[in-house]
Amino acid sequence: QVQLVESGGGFAQPGGSLRPSCAPSGSIVSIKAMGWYRQAPGKQRDLVAEVISDGSTKYADSVKGRFTISRDNVKKMVYLQMNSLKPEDTANYYCNVEGSTGWESFGVWGQGTQVTVPS
């Protein structure tokens, strides 16, 4: 069973930076996509950034130029470098990984890591 462990959220002043990371565990043969989503209280969970197997990336318009997603193919980890943070970035950030164990495909979510940027 594939599980994700997230870390690196926390508190940052406006204009500051954070770098959450996500580490999958379990028997993983290949990864199709790794992404970060966020959900603020009372709102839906939205895509923040995604990197797929060919290395191409996609970002929400609200974070373009400020956030950078990257992956370590050896460790199978994904990172989200968050710069120039704004109060509207406050949310619970969830990692999502899609891939294959060799005998089945999977799509799993992390437990979430809180990011708080005060106004």
mmCIF file with all atom_site columns, C-alpha atoms in Angstrom:
data_model
loop_
_atom_site.group_PDB
_atom_site.id
_atom_site.type_symbol
_atom_site.label_atom_id
_atom_site.label_alt_id
_atom_site.label_comp_id
_atom_site.label_asym_id
_atom_site.label_entity_id
_atom_site.label_seq_id
_atom_site.pdbx_PDB_ins_code
_atom_site.Cartn_x
_atom_site.Cartn_y
_atom_site.Cartn_z
_atom_site.occupancy
_atom_site.B_iso_or_equiv
_atom_site.pdbx_formal_charge
_atom_site.auth_seq_id
_atom_site.auth_comp_id
_atom_site.auth_asym_id
_atom_site.auth_atom_id
_atom_site.pdbx_PDB_model_num
ATOM 1   C CA . GLN A 1 1   ? 0.000   0.000  0.000   1.00 0.00 ? 1   GLN A CA 1
ATOM 2   C CA . VAL A 1 2   ? 1.393   3.365  -1.024  1.00 0.00 ? 2   VAL A CA 1
ATOM 3   C CA . GLN A 1 3   ? 1.284   6.143  1.544   1.00 0.00 ? 3   GLN A CA 1
ATOM 4   C CA . LEU A 1 4   ? 2.491   9.740  1.491   1.00 0.00 ? 4   LEU A CA 1
ATOM 5   C CA . VAL A 1 5   ? 4.175   11.661 4.259   1.00 0.00 ? 5   VAL A CA 1
ATOM 6   C CA . GLU A 1 6   ? 4.215   15.435 4.017   1.00 0.00 ? 6   GLU A CA 1
ATOM 7   C CA . SER A 1 7   ? 6.310   17.911 5.938   1.00 0.00 ? 7   SER A CA 1
ATOM 8   C CA . GLY A 1 8   ? 7.587   21.455 5.704   1.00 0.00 ? 8   GLY A CA 1
ATOM 9   C CA . GLY A 1 9   ? 4.454   23.521 6.054   1.00 0.00 ? 9   GLY A CA 1
ATOM 10  C CA . GLY A 1 10  ? 4.104   26.043 8.827   1.00 0.00 ? 10  GLY A CA 1
ATOM 11  C CA . PHE A 1 11  ? 3.940   29.754 9.468   1.00 0.00 ? 11  PHE A CA 1
ATOM 12  C CA . ALA A 1 12  ? 5.509   32.436 7.310   1.00 0.00 ? 12  ALA A CA 1
ATOM 13  C CA . GLN A 1 13  ? 5.247   36.205 7.179   1.00 0.00 ? 13  GLN A CA 1
ATOM 14  C CA . PRO A 1 14  ? 3.993   37.824 3.952   1.00 0.00 ? 14  PRO A CA 1
ATOM 15  C CA . GLY A 1 15  ? 6.809   37.781 1.459   1.00 0.00 ? 15  GLY A CA 1
ATOM 16  C CA . GLY A 1 16  ? 8.415   34.809 3.164   1.00 0.00 ? 16  GLY A CA 1
ATOM 17  C CA . SER A 1 17  ? 9.121   31.287 1.933   1.00 0.00 ? 17  SER A CA 1
ATOM 18  C CA . LEU A 1 18  ? 8.299   27.709 2.803   1.00 0.00 ? 18  LEU A CA 1
ATOM 19  C CA . ARG A 1 19  ? 9.232   24.410 1.159   1.00 0.00 ? 19  ARG A CA 1
ATOM 20  C CA . PRO A 1 20  ? 6.896   21.530 1.872   1.00 0.00 ? 20  PRO A CA 1
ATOM 21  C CA . SER A 1 21  ? 7.994   18.075 0.814   1.00 0.00 ? 21  SER A CA 1
ATOM 22  C CA . CYS A 1 22  ? 6.192   14.802 0.153   1.00 0.00 ? 22  CYS A CA 1
ATOM 23  C CA . ALA A 1 23  ? 7.679   11.345 0.428   1.00 0.00 ? 23  ALA A CA 1
ATOM 24  C CA . PRO A 1 24  ? 5.869   8.259  -0.801  1.00 0.00 ? 24  PRO A CA 1
ATOM 25  C CA . SER A 1 25  ? 6.405   4.911  0.862   1.00 0.00 ? 25  SER A CA 1
ATOM 26  C CA . GLY A 1 26  ? 5.549   1.474  -0.440  1.00 0.00 ? 26  GLY A CA 1
ATOM 27  C CA . SER A 1 27  ? 6.306   -0.530 -3.524  1.00 0.00 ? 27  SER A CA 1
ATOM 28  C CA . ILE A 1 28  ? 6.304   1.938  -6.410  1.00 0.00 ? 28  ILE A CA 1
ATOM 29  C CA . VAL A 1 29  ? 7.416   0.934  -9.883  1.00 0.00 ? 29  VAL A CA 1
ATOM 30  C CA . SER A 1 30  ? 6.564   4.105  -11.733 1.00 0.00 ? 30  SER A CA 1
ATOM 31  C CA . ILE A 1 31  ? 5.082   7.533  -11.074 1.00 0.00 ? 31  ILE A CA 1
ATOM 32  C CA . LYS A 1 32  ? 2.758   9.192  -13.543 1.00 0.00 ? 32  LYS A CA 1
ATOM 33  C CA . ALA A 1 33  ? 2.231   12.507 -11.794 1.00 0.00 ? 33  ALA A CA 1
ATOM 34  C CA . MET A 1 34  ? 2.989   14.274 -8.529  1.00 0.00 ? 34  MET A CA 1
ATOM 35  C CA . GLY A 1 35  ? 1.117   17.339 -7.461  1.00 0.00 ? 35  GLY A CA 1
ATOM 36  C CA . TRP A 1 36  ? 0.218   19.751 -4.713  1.00 0.00 ? 36  TRP A CA 1
ATOM 37  C CA . TYR A 1 37  ? -3.325  20.881 -4.007  1.00 0.00 ? 37  TYR A CA 1
ATOM 38  C CA . ARG A 1 38  ? -4.651  23.255 -1.382  1.00 0.00 ? 38  ARG A CA 1
ATOM 39  C CA . GLN A 1 39  ? -7.873  23.714 0.460   1.00 0.00 ? 39  GLN A CA 1
ATOM 40  C CA . ALA A 1 40  ? -8.842  26.700 2.556   1.00 0.00 ? 40  ALA A CA 1
ATOM 41  C CA . PRO A 1 41  ? -11.709 26.485 5.089   1.00 0.00 ? 41  PRO A CA 1
ATOM 42  C CA . GLY A 1 42  ? -15.062 26.438 3.325   1.00 0.00 ? 42  GLY A CA 1
ATOM 43  C CA . LYS A 1 43  ? -13.506 26.154 -0.113  1.00 0.00 ? 43  LYS A CA 1
ATOM 44  C CA . GLN A 1 44  ? -12.861 23.323 -2.560  1.00 0.00 ? 44  GLN A CA 1
ATOM 45  C CA . ARG A 1 45  ? -9.532  21.619 -3.001  1.00 0.00 ? 45  ARG A CA 1
ATOM 46  C CA . ASP A 1 46  ? -7.717  23.134 -5.980  1.00 0.00 ? 46  ASP A CA 1
ATOM 47  C CA . LEU A 1 47  ? -4.597  22.254 -7.913  1.00 0.00 ? 47  LEU A CA 1
ATOM 48  C CA . VAL A 1 48  ? -1.566  24.375 -7.031  1.00 0.00 ? 48  VAL A CA 1
ATOM 49  C CA . ALA A 1 49  ? 1.134   22.700 -9.101  1.00 0.00 ? 49  ALA A CA 1
ATOM 50  C CA . GLU A 1 50  ? 1.788   19.418 -10.836 1.00 0.00 ? 50  GLU A CA 1
ATOM 51  C CA . VAL A 1 51  ? 4.753   17.671 -12.429 1.00 0.00 ? 51  VAL A CA 1
ATOM 52  C CA . ILE A 1 52  ? 4.214   14.698 -14.703 1.00 0.00 ? 52  ILE A CA 1
ATOM 53  C CA . SER A 1 53  ? 6.482   11.853 -15.771 1.00 0.00 ? 53  SER A CA 1
ATOM 54  C CA . ASP A 1 54  ? 8.077   13.724 -18.684 1.00 0.00 ? 54  ASP A CA 1
ATOM 55  C CA . GLY A 1 55  ? 9.042   16.566 -16.373 1.00 0.00 ? 55  GLY A CA 1
ATOM 56  C CA . SER A 1 56  ? 6.517   19.069 -17.619 1.00 0.00 ? 56  SER A CA 1
ATOM 57  C CA . THR A 1 57  ? 4.809   21.222 -15.029 1.00 0.00 ? 57  THR A CA 1
ATOM 58  C CA . LYS A 1 58  ? 1.525   23.015 -14.577 1.00 0.00 ? 58  LYS A CA 1
ATOM 59  C CA . TYR A 1 59  ? 0.678   25.810 -12.122 1.00 0.00 ? 59  TYR A CA 1
ATOM 60  C CA . ALA A 1 60  ? -2.389  27.609 -10.920 1.00 0.00 ? 60  ALA A CA 1
ATOM 61  C CA . ASP A 1 61  ? -2.391  31.171 -12.238 1.00 0.00 ? 61  ASP A CA 1
ATOM 62  C CA . SER A 1 62  ? -2.365  32.521 -8.676  1.00 0.00 ? 62  SER A CA 1
ATOM 63  C CA . VAL A 1 63  ? 1.031   30.973 -7.910  1.00 0.00 ? 63  VAL A CA 1
ATOM 64  C CA . LYS A 1 64  ? 2.862   31.314 -11.234 1.00 0.00 ? 64  LYS A CA 1
ATOM 65  C CA . GLY A 1 65  ? 6.201   33.031 -10.768 1.00 0.00 ? 65  GLY A CA 1
ATOM 66  C CA . ARG A 1 66  ? 6.134   32.463 -6.992  1.00 0.00 ? 66  ARG A CA 1
ATOM 67  C CA . PHE A 1 67  ? 5.920   28.695 -6.511  1.00 0.00 ? 67  PHE A CA 1
ATOM 68  C CA . THR A 1 68  ? 8.100   26.011 -8.071  1.00 0.00 ? 68  THR A CA 1
ATOM 69  C CA . ILE A 1 69  ? 7.375   22.299 -8.021  1.00 0.00 ? 69  ILE A CA 1
ATOM 70  C CA . SER A 1 70  ? 10.249  19.863 -8.327  1.00 0.00 ? 70  SER A CA 1
ATOM 71  C CA . ARG A 1 71  ? 10.774  16.147 -7.962  1.00 0.00 ? 71  ARG A CA 1
ATOM 72  C CA . ASP A 1 72  ? 13.633  13.876 -6.985  1.00 0.00 ? 72  ASP A CA 1
ATOM 73  C CA . ASN A 1 73  ? 13.310  10.828 -9.213  1.00 0.00 ? 73  ASN A CA 1
ATOM 74  C CA . VAL A 1 74  ? 15.707  8.751  -7.125  1.00 0.00 ? 74  VAL A CA 1
ATOM 75  C CA . LYS A 1 75  ? 13.999  9.405  -3.802  1.00 0.00 ? 75  LYS A CA 1
ATOM 76  C CA . LYS A 1 76  ? 10.569  9.664  -5.478  1.00 0.00 ? 76  LYS A CA 1
ATOM 77  C CA . MET A 1 77  ? 9.949   12.857 -3.530  1.00 0.00 ? 77  MET A CA 1
ATOM 78  C CA . VAL A 1 78  ? 8.217   16.039 -4.594  1.00 0.00 ? 78  VAL A CA 1
ATOM 79  C CA . TYR A 1 79  ? 8.804   19.534 -3.273  1.00 0.00 ? 79  TYR A CA 1
ATOM 80  C CA . LEU A 1 80  ? 6.954   22.821 -3.488  1.00 0.00 ? 80  LEU A CA 1
ATOM 81  C CA . GLN A 1 81  ? 9.159   25.900 -3.161  1.00 0.00 ? 81  GLN A CA 1
ATOM 82  C CA . MET A 1 82  ? 6.835   28.684 -2.083  1.00 0.00 ? 82  MET A CA 1
ATOM 83  C CA . ASN A 1 83  ? 8.238   32.211 -2.324  1.00 0.00 ? 83  ASN A CA 1
ATOM 84  C CA . SER A 1 84  ? 6.674   35.637 -1.919  1.00 0.00 ? 84  SER A CA 1
ATOM 85  C CA . LEU A 1 85  ? 3.928   34.149 0.204   1.00 0.00 ? 85  LEU A CA 1
ATOM 86  C CA . LYS A 1 86  ? 0.658   36.026 0.558   1.00 0.00 ? 86  LYS A CA 1
ATOM 87  C CA . PRO A 1 87  ? -2.154  35.756 3.128   1.00 0.00 ? 87  PRO A CA 1
ATOM 88  C CA . GLU A 1 88  ? -4.343  34.215 0.424   1.00 0.00 ? 88  GLU A CA 1
ATOM 89  C CA . ASP A 1 89  ? -1.924  31.292 0.240   1.00 0.00 ? 89  ASP A CA 1
ATOM 90  C CA . THR A 1 90  ? -3.107  30.212 3.691   1.00 0.00 ? 90  THR A CA 1
ATOM 91  C CA . ALA A 1 91  ? -4.568  26.710 3.350   1.00 0.00 ? 91  ALA A CA 1
ATOM 92  C CA . ASN A 1 92  ? -4.019  23.060 4.030   1.00 0.00 ? 92  ASN A CA 1
ATOM 93  C CA . TYR A 1 93  ? -1.700  21.740 1.325   1.00 0.00 ? 93  TYR A CA 1
ATOM 94  C CA . TYR A 1 94  ? -2.123  18.169 0.120   1.00 0.00 ? 94  TYR A CA 1
ATOM 95  C CA . CYS A 1 95  ? 0.289   16.059 -1.889  1.00 0.00 ? 95  CYS A CA 1
ATOM 96  C CA . ASN A 1 96  ? -1.123  13.741 -4.538  1.00 0.00 ? 96  ASN A CA 1
ATOM 97  C CA . VAL A 1 97  ? 0.772   10.990 -6.351  1.00 0.00 ? 97  VAL A CA 1
ATOM 98  C CA . GLU A 1 98  ? -0.440  8.777  -9.209  1.00 0.00 ? 98  GLU A CA 1
ATOM 99  C CA . GLY A 1 99  ? 1.537   5.792  -10.381 1.00 0.00 ? 99  GLY A CA 1
ATOM 100 C CA . SER A 1 100 ? 1.853   2.035  -10.496 1.00 0.00 ? 100 SER A CA 1
ATOM 101 C CA . THR A 1 101 ? 3.023   -0.627 -8.071  1.00 0.00 ? 101 THR A CA 1
ATOM 102 C CA . GLY A 1 102 ? 3.615   -3.027 -10.964 1.00 0.00 ? 102 GLY A CA 1
ATOM 103 C CA . TRP A 1 103 ? 0.405   -4.919 -10.470 1.00 0.00 ? 103 TRP A CA 1
ATOM 104 C CA . GLU A 1 104 ? -2.017  -2.039 -10.035 1.00 0.00 ? 104 GLU A CA 1
ATOM 105 C CA . SER A 1 105 ? -2.341  1.681  -10.547 1.00 0.00 ? 105 SER A CA 1
ATOM 106 C CA . PHE A 1 106 ? -2.754  3.965  -7.582  1.00 0.00 ? 106 PHE A CA 1
ATOM 107 C CA . GLY A 1 107 ? -3.656  7.498  -6.693  1.00 0.00 ? 107 GLY A CA 1
ATOM 108 C CA . VAL A 1 108 ? -3.078  8.584  -3.113  1.00 0.00 ? 108 VAL A CA 1
ATOM 109 C CA . TRP A 1 109 ? -3.330  11.713 -1.008  1.00 0.00 ? 109 TRP A CA 1
ATOM 110 C CA . GLY A 1 110 ? -1.159  12.854 1.843   1.00 0.00 ? 110 GLY A CA 1
ATOM 111 C CA . GLN A 1 111 ? -2.572  13.893 5.188   1.00 0.00 ? 111 GLN A CA 1
ATOM 112 C CA . GLY A 1 112 ? -2.066  17.574 4.482   1.00 0.00 ? 112 GLY A CA 1
ATOM 113 C CA . THR A 1 113 ? 0.281   20.189 5.866   1.00 0.00 ? 113 THR A CA 1
ATOM 114 C CA . GLN A 1 114 ? -0.975  23.565 7.045   1.00 0.00 ? 114 GLN A CA 1
ATOM 115 C CA . VAL A 1 115 ? 0.484   26.756 5.611   1.00 0.00 ? 115 VAL A CA 1
ATOM 116 C CA . THR A 1 116 ? -0.403  29.990 7.393   1.00 0.00 ? 116 THR A CA 1
ATOM 117 C CA . VAL A 1 117 ? 0.488   33.474 6.165   1.00 0.00 ? 117 VAL A CA 1
ATOM 118 C CA . PRO A 1 118 ? -1.009  36.219 8.356   1.00 0.00 ? 118 PRO A CA 1
ATOM 119 C CA . SER A 1 119 ? -2.527  39.361 6.899   1.00 0.00 ? 119 SER A CA 1
#
